[in-house]
XYZ file of C-alpha atoms in Angstrom:
719
model
C 0.169 0.280 0.247
C 2.530 2.581 0.701
C 4.243 1.493 -2.460
C 1.277 2.631 -4.836
C 0.860 5.929 -2.280
C 4.498 6.569 -3.406
C 4.197 6.352 -6.419
C 1.113 8.452 -6.605
C 2.430 11.082 -4.955
C 5.596 10.737 -7.397
C 3.161 10.723 -10.094
C 1.452 13.823 -9.424
C 2.898 16.155 -6.468
C 0.841 19.067 -6.467
C -2.031 16.716 -5.354
C 0.140 15.124 -2.471
C 1.153 17.916 -1.189
C -2.187 19.579 -0.568
C -3.454 16.191 0.928
C 0.194 16.485 2.989
C -1.509 20.482 4.043
C -4.889 19.093 4.451
C -3.948 16.042 7.130
C -0.949 17.884 8.346
C -2.386 20.369 10.159
C -5.011 19.065 12.296
C -2.611 16.127 13.106
C 0.054 18.851 14.230
C -2.327 20.655 15.954
C -3.536 17.605 17.699
C -0.076 16.801 18.713
C 0.699 19.378 20.169
C -2.003 20.185 22.498
C -1.442 16.329 23.700
C 1.914 17.428 24.321
C 0.859 20.616 26.056
C -1.796 18.507 28.498
C 1.195 15.879 29.128
C 3.278 18.659 30.271
C 0.535 20.381 32.584
C 0.199 16.520 34.151
C 3.993 16.326 35.053
C 3.853 19.886 36.209
C 1.303 18.566 38.975
C -1.583 20.428 36.955
C -4.666 18.886 35.179
C -4.589 18.337 31.534
C -7.693 20.222 31.340
C -7.983 24.018 30.252
C -9.712 26.537 31.794
C -13.532 26.819 30.461
C -14.171 26.648 26.990
C -11.037 25.666 26.046
C -11.645 21.675 25.608
C -11.755 19.269 22.515
C -8.736 18.666 19.839
C -7.719 21.387 17.379
C -9.792 19.402 14.551
C -12.989 19.499 17.139
C -12.866 23.420 17.396
C -11.718 23.280 13.470
C -14.790 21.771 12.448
C -17.284 23.377 15.323
C -15.973 27.231 13.680
C -14.319 27.750 17.363
C -11.375 29.570 17.835
C -7.978 27.090 17.373
C -6.301 28.754 20.067
C -7.547 26.713 23.589
C -8.248 28.969 26.342
C -11.548 31.079 27.233
C -13.604 32.364 24.492
C -12.506 35.372 22.283
C -16.173 36.497 21.771
C -19.345 36.314 22.782
C -20.655 34.250 19.224
C -22.450 31.160 19.208
C -23.518 28.788 16.553
C -26.372 30.440 15.443
C -25.707 34.202 16.735
C -22.639 36.627 15.433
C -21.216 38.354 19.008
C -19.040 41.176 20.003
C -15.174 41.018 21.038
C -14.318 40.086 24.734
C -10.812 42.035 24.836
C -9.482 41.298 28.088
C -5.757 42.308 27.448
C -6.246 45.649 26.791
C -3.602 47.821 27.571
C -4.219 51.825 28.764
C -3.384 52.857 25.834
C -5.467 50.501 24.001
C -8.783 51.913 25.869
C -7.820 55.703 25.331
C -6.843 54.941 22.147
C -10.310 52.912 21.265
C -12.976 54.111 19.084
C -16.375 53.666 19.126
C -18.078 51.578 16.466
C -17.883 47.476 16.233
C -20.588 46.195 15.093
C -22.345 49.098 16.068
C -21.427 51.219 13.028
C -20.396 50.512 9.748
C -18.044 53.614 8.057
C -16.552 50.705 6.250
C -19.536 49.962 3.816
C -19.630 53.942 2.898
C -16.111 53.010 1.538
C -16.699 50.711 -0.924
C -17.535 46.507 -1.209
C -14.143 45.571 -0.340
C -13.302 47.846 2.130
C -16.673 45.994 3.721
C -15.484 42.483 2.718
C -11.879 43.716 4.560
C -13.515 44.655 7.294
C -16.250 41.737 7.926
C -13.010 38.996 7.316
C -11.140 40.900 10.202
C -13.955 40.273 12.628
C -13.158 36.730 11.913
C -13.928 35.768 15.681
C -17.346 37.394 15.933
C -18.308 35.533 13.168
C -21.616 32.883 14.371
C -19.772 29.380 14.626
C -21.837 28.317 11.866
C -20.398 30.494 9.385
C -16.837 29.868 10.273
C -17.488 26.549 9.901
C -18.738 26.689 6.977
C -15.860 28.582 5.157
C -13.437 26.400 7.187
C -15.211 22.934 5.800
C -15.216 25.019 2.598
C -11.534 25.350 2.232
C -11.107 21.243 1.687
C -13.910 20.951 -0.273
C -12.581 23.141 -2.919
C -9.319 21.693 -2.684
C -10.412 18.002 -3.329
C -12.563 19.198 -6.046
C -10.071 20.884 -7.902
C -7.460 17.555 -7.112
C -10.432 15.836 -8.644
C -10.924 18.783 -11.780
C -14.107 18.995 -10.583
C -14.073 23.117 -11.655
C -17.817 23.966 -11.525
C -17.593 22.301 -7.899
C -14.925 24.737 -7.230
C -16.408 27.734 -8.985
C -20.090 27.175 -7.375
C -18.871 27.062 -3.777
C -16.205 29.981 -4.238
C -19.134 31.734 -5.607
C -21.600 30.798 -2.599
C -19.129 31.829 -0.055
C -18.851 35.736 -1.703
C -21.998 36.172 -2.550
C -22.678 35.450 1.174
C -20.029 37.319 2.591
C -20.652 40.846 0.365
C -24.499 40.222 1.905
C -23.174 40.006 5.472
C -20.483 43.015 4.898
C -23.465 45.093 3.305
C -26.510 44.918 5.123
C -24.485 45.125 8.442
C -24.761 42.678 11.713
C -28.950 43.850 11.624
C -29.353 43.147 8.441
C -29.722 39.227 8.850
C -31.690 38.120 12.141
C -29.138 35.257 12.108
C -26.419 37.308 11.874
C -27.613 39.727 14.620
C -24.686 39.935 17.533
C -25.015 38.914 20.749
C -23.902 40.913 23.942
C -21.107 39.492 25.731
C -22.219 38.456 29.167
C -20.934 39.112 32.259
C -19.507 35.217 32.331
C -17.586 36.067 29.140
C -16.230 39.384 30.638
C -15.892 39.176 34.330
C -15.869 35.400 34.647
C -12.581 34.455 34.001
C -10.680 36.946 35.542
C -12.656 36.878 38.629
C -12.723 32.836 38.360
C -8.829 32.962 38.618
C -8.489 35.106 42.109
C -11.619 32.911 43.443
C -10.028 29.498 42.837
C -6.782 29.874 45.513
C -9.033 31.110 47.765
C -11.931 28.622 47.540
C -8.800 25.980 47.444
C -10.429 24.512 44.206
C -8.487 23.263 41.639
C -7.938 23.387 37.890
C -9.334 20.878 36.779
C -12.894 22.642 38.388
C -14.785 24.034 35.444
C -15.947 27.661 36.503
C -19.203 27.198 35.548
C -19.623 24.676 37.942
C -18.623 26.954 41.000
C -19.860 30.646 39.845
C -22.555 31.733 37.791
C -22.805 34.784 36.352
C -26.081 36.688 35.145
C -26.060 38.154 31.182
C -26.525 41.676 32.625
C -24.683 42.906 36.132
C -26.186 46.390 35.865
C -29.684 45.674 36.345
C -30.979 46.025 40.124
C -31.674 42.884 41.652
C -29.108 40.449 39.539
C -27.951 37.632 41.164
C -23.999 36.399 41.429
C -24.038 33.210 42.769
C -20.742 30.882 43.912
C -20.785 27.616 45.196
C -18.350 27.014 48.451
C -16.642 23.831 48.777
C -17.979 22.056 51.337
C -14.600 21.627 53.557
C -14.023 25.510 52.953
C -12.771 27.175 56.611
C -12.641 30.679 55.570
C -14.068 33.121 58.048
C -14.109 36.676 58.555
C -10.914 37.092 56.772
C -12.020 34.857 53.881
C -15.535 35.746 53.345
C -13.918 39.593 53.020
C -11.784 38.291 50.728
C -14.106 36.666 48.920
C -16.838 39.531 48.767
C -13.834 42.148 47.844
C -13.294 39.545 44.957
C -16.671 39.699 43.876
C -18.062 43.140 44.635
C -14.638 44.676 43.232
C -15.118 43.490 39.501
C -18.504 44.382 39.025
C -20.413 47.522 38.798
C -22.426 49.055 41.478
C -23.474 48.246 44.724
C -23.799 44.668 45.954
C -25.362 43.388 49.058
C -24.069 39.697 50.192
C -26.274 36.794 51.695
C -23.858 34.028 52.712
C -25.523 29.998 53.474
C -23.146 27.918 55.127
C -25.532 26.254 56.821
C -27.313 24.231 54.487
C -26.219 20.803 52.765
C -24.813 22.445 49.562
C -22.984 26.025 50.697
C -23.045 29.260 48.673
C -23.136 32.805 48.762
C -25.174 35.193 46.863
C -24.462 38.878 45.763
C -27.907 40.925 44.890
C -27.150 43.862 43.010
C -29.081 47.271 44.925
C -31.292 49.380 43.173
C -29.787 52.175 41.625
C -30.591 55.510 44.372
C -33.561 57.535 42.729
C -32.478 60.876 41.093
C -33.405 63.378 43.265
C -36.515 65.611 41.808
C -35.793 68.660 41.334
C -37.996 71.273 43.164
C -39.453 74.463 41.405
C -38.556 77.678 42.508
C -42.285 78.920 42.711
C -45.312 76.961 43.550
C -48.784 77.791 43.381
C -51.421 76.837 46.386
C -53.655 73.948 46.185
C -57.113 74.639 47.425
C -58.062 70.685 49.198
C -61.520 71.619 50.420
C -60.616 69.647 53.614
C -59.783 71.257 56.809
C -58.239 68.602 57.911
C -55.794 67.741 54.851
C -53.812 71.036 53.979
C -51.627 71.540 50.907
C -48.215 73.359 51.990
C -45.537 73.048 48.709
C -44.038 70.914 46.976
C -41.022 68.124 48.312
C -38.729 65.515 46.542
C -41.261 62.700 46.890
C -44.684 64.677 45.548
C -46.885 67.263 46.966
C -46.880 67.787 50.546
C -50.007 67.626 52.923
C -50.469 68.402 56.201
C -52.806 66.690 57.789
C -54.450 67.450 61.085
C -56.538 64.993 62.372
C -53.595 63.403 64.070
C -52.824 62.928 67.636
C -50.494 65.290 67.259
C -52.656 68.301 64.968
C -50.961 71.344 65.502
C -48.653 73.390 63.599
C -45.107 74.858 64.004
C -43.199 77.314 61.665
C -39.414 78.368 62.115
C -37.271 80.875 60.585
C -35.266 83.975 61.368
C -36.219 86.782 60.940
C -37.353 88.057 57.217
C -37.462 84.152 56.133
C -40.949 84.365 55.326
C -42.488 82.426 57.841
C -45.320 84.749 58.386
C -46.076 84.174 55.093
C -46.617 80.462 55.487
C -49.125 81.536 58.267
C -51.300 82.435 55.607
C -51.819 79.116 54.345
C -53.289 77.621 57.234
C -55.430 80.541 57.866
C -57.235 80.858 54.389
C -57.684 76.820 54.691
C -59.277 77.195 57.912
C -61.656 80.106 56.370
C -62.609 78.012 53.664
C -63.585 75.221 55.409
C -65.759 77.880 57.449
C -63.930 78.103 60.767
C -62.674 81.426 62.468
C -59.329 82.154 63.093
C -57.955 84.084 66.131
C -54.661 85.624 65.210
C -51.912 86.573 67.994
C -49.605 89.409 66.376
C -47.409 91.316 69.010
C -44.916 92.535 66.429
C -48.040 94.289 64.410
C -46.925 93.910 61.305
C -47.443 90.260 59.627
C -51.128 88.587 57.838
C -51.917 92.747 56.673
C -53.834 90.948 54.128
C -56.377 89.446 56.909
C -57.177 92.622 58.404
C -60.836 93.334 58.158
C -61.725 89.878 56.507
C -64.630 88.472 57.670
C -64.366 85.577 60.444
C -60.425 87.243 61.636
C -59.821 88.574 64.570
C -56.377 90.104 64.857
C -54.620 91.290 67.898
C -51.911 93.322 68.792
C -51.667 94.990 72.332
C -50.585 92.863 74.826
C -53.333 93.157 76.879
C -55.631 91.778 74.099
C -53.558 89.075 73.042
C -54.123 87.916 76.586
C -57.564 88.130 76.432
C -57.930 86.543 73.072
C -56.248 83.867 74.456
C -58.142 83.496 77.656
C -61.105 83.367 75.054
C -59.747 80.509 72.880
C -59.399 78.400 76.228
C -62.730 79.036 77.646
C -64.052 77.752 74.067
C -62.256 74.795 74.013
C -63.684 73.905 77.178
C -66.695 74.643 76.520
C -66.396 73.118 72.924
C -65.038 70.157 74.576
C -67.942 69.368 77.125
C -70.273 70.112 74.064
C -69.173 67.515 72.346
C -69.188 64.895 74.701
C -72.732 65.847 75.519
C -73.600 65.544 71.861
C -72.017 61.601 71.614
C -74.987 61.118 74.416
C -77.753 62.870 72.236
C -77.291 66.400 73.658
C -78.180 68.615 70.883
C -77.792 72.686 72.068
C -78.344 75.482 70.898
C -75.109 76.966 69.378
C -72.959 73.748 68.169
C -69.351 74.967 68.236
C -67.552 75.687 65.224
C -63.729 74.695 64.746
C -61.326 77.510 65.750
C -57.479 78.002 64.630
C -55.964 80.119 66.913
C -52.414 81.168 65.039
C -49.545 82.643 67.311
C -47.086 84.731 65.195
C -43.614 85.249 66.908
C -44.459 83.369 70.139
C -41.208 84.016 71.552
C -41.894 87.855 71.269
C -45.281 87.157 72.991
C -43.955 85.497 75.851
C -41.786 88.055 76.373
C -44.209 90.785 75.907
C -46.596 88.679 78.390
C -43.634 88.658 80.915
C -43.159 92.510 80.851
C -46.820 93.120 80.881
C -47.209 90.919 83.813
C -44.227 91.901 86.156
C -44.588 96.103 85.213
C -47.554 97.163 83.496
C -50.120 94.889 85.802
C -47.109 94.519 88.145
C -48.210 91.353 89.663
C -46.106 88.759 91.106
C -45.517 85.198 90.254
C -45.679 82.885 86.330
C -48.777 84.540 84.423
C -51.184 82.161 83.838
C -51.610 82.988 79.742
C -48.396 81.042 79.671
C -49.967 77.807 80.862
C -53.645 78.110 78.624
C -51.090 77.973 75.597
C -49.822 74.556 76.629
C -53.261 73.267 77.938
C -54.579 74.721 74.214
C -51.965 72.286 72.789
C -52.604 69.886 74.973
C -56.384 69.468 74.733
C -57.570 71.284 71.788
C -57.472 67.823 69.116
C -60.986 66.532 70.163
C -62.647 69.943 70.063
C -61.492 70.952 66.649
C -59.437 74.298 68.297
C -55.828 74.011 66.813
C -52.997 76.162 67.142
C -50.345 77.553 64.415
C -47.025 78.837 65.758
C -44.414 81.034 64.321
C -41.595 81.155 66.107
C -37.815 81.255 65.677
C -37.109 77.992 66.587
C -38.481 75.309 68.499
C -36.722 75.286 71.825
C -37.932 74.333 75.044
C -38.220 76.914 77.094
C -40.400 79.041 74.230
C -43.133 76.415 74.602
C -42.861 75.324 78.294
C -42.486 71.878 78.338
C -41.763 68.502 76.545
C -45.189 67.300 76.345
C -46.976 70.926 74.710
C -43.805 70.540 72.111
C -44.313 67.764 71.014
C -48.071 68.573 70.442
C -46.794 70.405 67.081
C -47.042 67.176 64.998
C -45.951 69.329 61.738
C -42.626 71.426 62.314
C -41.591 73.609 59.235
C -38.294 75.546 58.570
C -38.280 77.935 56.267
C -35.224 80.011 55.054
C -31.314 79.312 56.786
C -31.361 77.517 59.732
C -28.900 77.092 62.053
C -27.336 73.606 63.625
C -28.810 74.027 67.219
C -32.397 75.486 65.435
C -32.482 72.098 63.320
C -31.688 70.051 66.143
C -34.260 71.356 68.578
C -36.527 70.874 65.694
C -36.145 66.986 64.599
C -33.394 65.648 67.087
C -29.883 65.812 67.526
C -29.664 62.120 65.132
C -31.922 63.914 62.716
C -29.845 64.430 59.254
C -29.791 67.796 58.171
C -31.372 68.604 54.815
C -29.403 70.402 52.349
C -31.354 72.810 50.230
C -30.794 76.100 48.539
C -31.387 78.463 51.239
C -31.122 81.488 49.299
C -34.365 80.736 46.916
C -37.430 82.219 48.500
C -40.000 79.829 50.340
C -37.408 76.884 50.321
C -37.056 74.561 53.827
C -37.324 71.645 54.939
C -40.872 70.020 56.613
C -41.415 67.213 58.907
C -43.045 63.941 57.920
C -44.242 62.917 61.435
C -48.635 62.806 60.809
C -47.726 62.485 57.155
C -49.236 59.554 55.463
C -46.342 58.508 53.471
C -43.114 57.694 55.204
C -39.450 56.944 53.987
C -37.344 54.646 55.245
C -33.608 54.903 55.025
C -31.439 52.323 54.628
C -30.268 51.732 57.847
C -33.936 51.680 58.857
C -34.687 54.742 60.141
C -37.389 56.728 59.503
C -36.601 59.976 57.787
C -38.190 63.266 59.979
C -37.707 66.126 57.190
C -36.935 67.018 53.543
C -37.019 69.631 51.483
C -39.990 71.388 50.675
C -40.885 74.680 48.131
C -43.268 75.882 50.390
C -46.502 77.251 48.242
C -47.168 80.980 47.837
C -50.625 82.390 48.362
C -49.653 86.295 49.638
C -51.372 87.574 46.502
C -54.346 85.358 46.721
C -55.036 85.769 50.389
C -57.413 88.943 50.055
C -59.915 87.394 47.056
C -59.682 83.988 49.173
C -60.877 85.680 52.146
C -63.433 87.104 51.089
C -64.755 84.132 48.824
C -65.417 82.507 51.869
C -68.519 82.077 54.034
C -69.193 85.138 56.091
C -68.754 84.663 59.933
C -71.304 84.637 62.372
C -73.012 87.501 63.717
C -71.774 86.645 67.061
C -68.253 87.003 65.943
C -68.477 89.677 63.707
C -69.815 92.052 67.084
C -66.923 90.691 68.967
C -69.009 88.518 71.259
C -67.398 85.826 72.657
C -68.260 82.030 71.976
C -71.995 81.456 72.170
C -71.037 77.999 73.495
C -69.193 79.058 76.375
C -72.284 79.225 79.813
C -71.564 80.737 82.904
C -70.921 77.151 84.689
C -68.315 76.883 81.686
C -66.567 80.226 82.554
C -66.526 79.201 86.640
C -65.350 75.810 85.827
C -62.186 77.190 83.750
C -62.112 80.005 85.873
C -61.450 77.579 88.765
C -58.997 75.621 87.321
C -57.323 78.120 84.874
C -57.542 81.747 86.514
C -59.129 83.115 83.531
C -61.912 85.433 84.863
C -60.108 88.505 85.226
C -58.995 88.441 81.390
C -62.009 88.022 80.096
C -63.835 91.405 78.779
C -64.815 93.408 82.250
C -62.185 91.631 84.193
C -59.511 92.873 86.287
C -56.960 92.505 83.601
C -58.597 93.313 80.439
C -59.361 97.075 81.415
C -62.993 96.421 83.257
C -63.580 97.225 87.092
C -65.935 94.783 88.120
C -65.123 90.844 89.110
C -66.754 88.492 86.983
C -69.205 86.512 89.523
C -70.697 84.371 87.223
C -73.982 81.833 88.262
C -72.359 78.563 88.543
C -75.839 76.535 88.772
C -76.853 77.958 85.573
C -76.050 76.875 81.602
C -77.279 80.059 80.071
C -74.996 82.040 77.543
C -73.075 83.879 79.243
C -72.723 87.972 78.508
C -69.646 89.396 78.743
C -68.370 92.858 76.672
C -66.876 92.941 73.260
C -63.913 91.359 72.372
C -61.266 94.141 71.388
C -59.452 93.705 67.331
C -56.864 95.001 66.441
C -57.910 96.336 62.776
C -56.195 99.038 61.301
C -58.325 102.227 62.404
C -59.306 103.374 58.877
C -61.445 100.470 58.842
C -63.546 101.600 61.752
C -66.603 103.275 60.864
C -69.321 104.394 62.123
C -71.307 107.566 63.427
C -69.214 110.421 65.458
C -65.800 107.725 64.570
C -62.510 109.803 62.909
C -61.283 107.795 60.038
C -57.525 107.418 60.318
C -54.995 107.555 62.742
C -51.709 105.773 63.368
C -52.691 103.320 60.410
C -54.380 106.099 58.375
C -54.275 110.050 58.059
C -51.360 111.861 59.006
C -51.644 113.813 62.390
C -52.074 117.166 60.064
C -54.559 115.920 58.524
C -56.507 114.363 60.706
C -56.701 117.673 62.656
C -57.784 119.747 59.706
C -60.489 116.626 59.577
C -61.800 117.397 62.902
C -62.045 120.864 62.561
C -63.811 120.830 59.164
C -66.850 117.933 60.440
C -66.847 120.475 64.109
C -68.811 117.519 66.170
C -68.983 118.489 69.317
C -69.490 114.515 70.447
C -66.654 113.404 68.204
C -65.377 109.970 69.807
C -61.801 109.018 69.411
C -59.710 105.752 70.231
C -56.724 106.614 72.578
C -54.305 106.586 69.447
C -56.762 109.300 67.586
C -56.408 110.859 70.750
C -52.315 111.362 70.843
C -52.705 111.943 67.161
C -54.616 115.205 67.547
C -53.211 116.346 70.702
C -55.942 115.529 72.879
C -53.494 113.543 74.876
C -49.968 114.891 75.373
C -48.463 111.231 75.492
C -47.391 108.837 72.663
C -50.399 105.817 72.568
C -48.351 103.134 74.442
C -48.106 105.750 77.183
C -51.529 106.663 77.632
C -52.551 103.109 77.774
C -50.293 102.043 80.561
C -51.707 105.384 82.247
C -54.615 104.097 81.774
C -54.220 100.985 83.581
C -52.107 102.631 86.412
C -55.568 104.911 86.582
C -57.567 102.090 87.135
C -55.199 100.030 89.539
C -55.607 102.421 91.420
C -58.906 102.548 92.124
C -60.563 105.213 90.176
C -62.676 105.068 87.496
C -62.424 105.104 83.890
C -65.019 106.458 81.197
C -66.853 103.478 79.558
C -67.284 105.385 76.217
C -68.502 103.345 73.796
C -67.305 100.140 71.811
C -67.630 100.237 67.907
C -66.716 97.710 66.193
C -64.753 96.190 68.962
C -62.519 99.618 69.286
C -63.130 101.881 72.483
C -64.139 105.001 71.953
C -64.029 108.215 73.898
C -65.516 111.477 73.334
C -63.187 114.721 74.306
C -64.844 115.494 77.662
C -64.429 111.689 78.462
C -60.643 111.538 78.015
C -59.740 115.304 79.386
C -61.534 113.996 82.783
C -58.455 111.386 82.728
C -55.502 112.648 81.002
C -56.363 116.710 81.378
C -57.033 119.629 78.769
C -54.501 120.081 76.781
C -53.177 123.012 78.362
C -52.793 121.703 81.779
C -50.756 119.298 83.117
C -51.817 115.331 83.451
C -52.301 114.403 86.870
C -50.870 111.713 88.462
C -52.570 108.638 88.525
C -51.449 107.656 91.875
C-alpha cells in the first residue's frame, strides 16, 4: 500500500502536497495540544484547560470555534454573531479605543471591498456556523480542484463570495441570523473573577468555572444575582469571607449586598445588586397653592416625593413654623389661615409685632390682636371656648343637642417667643403682679387638649426650643414642624432631634425649607432602618391670593362680627375654667382687661354667658360709624386728622386713644397713654366707659380730658 501511495505522490506531486497539508495541520495541532496537556500533568496540574478550552484542534476547526485553546475571544455562538471580548487591553488601548464595532459601518460607505476586508477582520466574531462553513469549504474546494471538478469549485467560491458580500454590506442587523449577541458578565468578568477566587476557595484547576460560579447576562440591572458555590470543607472565616466579597464586588459595577448560606447542605453565597438611588426631583422655585376642600388636609408645597399635605386630624394636630427674621415664616401662616376660613372655621391671630398677616385685616371670620392685654384676652376666650366645646361634644355623643353648636377654631400665634416676653413684661411692670402669668399655661393646655374640640394652634417661632413652649409634652403636640429659609445647626437639632440628618437645601431660594414627615401618610425608610424625619420642600406662595380667597369664604356668624365670645360658653363653663386656670380676670370686663367689676357668674346655670366685646386690632381706617374719626396711626397723617376734626366740628366726636394722641387731646404717645390708663384703673379710679364700636373703645373729648387733662394742663398723676 505504501508503495502505491509513494508512486502516486511521485506522479502527482501537487495533489500529494495539498493532501499532506490538509491532513498534517490538524494532526500537528492535536499532537501539540496533547503534548501541552502532558506537560501540565507532569508539573502537577490537570490536562484540562479553563472553560472553553476543551476538545481538540480538529473538533474546534469543524465546530467553528477558536483554534487556540482558552477562554472564548468573543460572545459568538453557533447561530449568532458576537462582540469581541478584549481582556488584555492596555491603558493606551482603552484611551485609543474607538466606538463602532458592530454598531457602525463606516467601511460600508468606503466600498464593498473595504467592507469585505472589515468583515474578514472580525472573523472571531462571526457565528460558529459561518466559520465552520468557510473552514470546511477550503478542503472541499481543494478536493474538487484535485479531482478536476472545477464547476464545484466555482459554485462553492461563488456562494461564499455572495454570502460574504451580503454579510458585510447589510451589517450585523440585516439578517436576524447575523445579529450580534452581547457579551455577558460570564465572558467579561468570569475568567478574571474565577482566577482570583479559585486559590481562595482551594479549588483545583480541573474544575470548570460554570460549576462553581454563576454570573447573569447583565450585571447592571437592579436585583441581578451572582451565585458562588462554596466547597464543603472550606474553612473560610471572617478573613476569607471578606476576601471573597472583595473579589466579587470589586470586579462588578454598582453596589452589591452579600447573603451567606453556610448552614445548608450545599453552602453558597449570593450577591444581589442594590437598586440605583433614585434621582432626586428638582423642585421648582415657585409653587402655587392648591385648595383641598378639607380643613384637616392642608397643602403646603412640593417635596422631592411629591405634594406635601399636612394632616391635622392626627394625634398631634398643631403646626409650627420656624425661621429667622425675614425668612418668610409669617407668609406661611397665611396658608392655615386661608384653609381654615375656607372650611368655615374662625381664626384668632396673636400678632405682637403688629406687622404680619396684613392681608387678613378686616376680613370676615378673622380677629387680629396686637396689644398685649388684648392678646391675653383672646387667648383666655379661646381657652374657655375649647373647654366648652369639649363639654358640648361629649354631650352630643350622648344625644344632647344644644342651641349653639361649636365650630372649628384656629389660634395663630406669630412670634411666640416675642409674645412670651411681652406677656412677662406686661405682667411684671404694667399689671405689677408676681409669679408666672397664667396666659402661658393656657397655651400649653390648648396644645395638649385642643384636638378633640377642633381648636387648632399654629405657631410661628425662631426655633422650637423647650423654653418657648414651656414643656416637652406641649412642644410634642406640634406634629408638623416646618423650617423656612436659613437654619442653624442648633435650631435644626431642637426641631427634629440631634440624630436627624440635616437636609441640604438652597436657602437662597425664597420659600425653600424643610418639613417634618410626622403625621404624614407616606414615610420614607432609610437604608439603616430609620424613618426619615424631614425633607426638602418648596413652600406654596399664597400671599397675592389671600384677599380674594378670604372674600370668597362663607361669612362669619353675627356673634363673631359683633366681637362677642363664643355663644357655646356658658356661665358654668367660665366658672369651671376660672377655678382651673384663672381666666375670668382676663376676659372682657375682668380686672386685667380694662374692667372694674369682678366676673362672678352663676355656677348653677348653663345659660349663655354675656360679656363685653372682644377688642380687635384692625387698621383704624376700617373703623367706621357715626362720630368716629377715620385714620390715625394706620391712616391719615396728624395734620390731616386735625384738619378733618376741625372741618367736621362735631362736639360729641369720639376718638380712640391712639387718635386722641394723634390730634393732641392726649399729650402722650399711645403706648404711654395706655400705661397711664392701666395705672389709673389699678389705683381704683373710674375710667370712662366710652362706646365700643366694632370692637374698638372710643371716647369723647370730655371723657378723655377728665382723665388725661386738657391739652393746656398737666396730666394729673394716676396716684
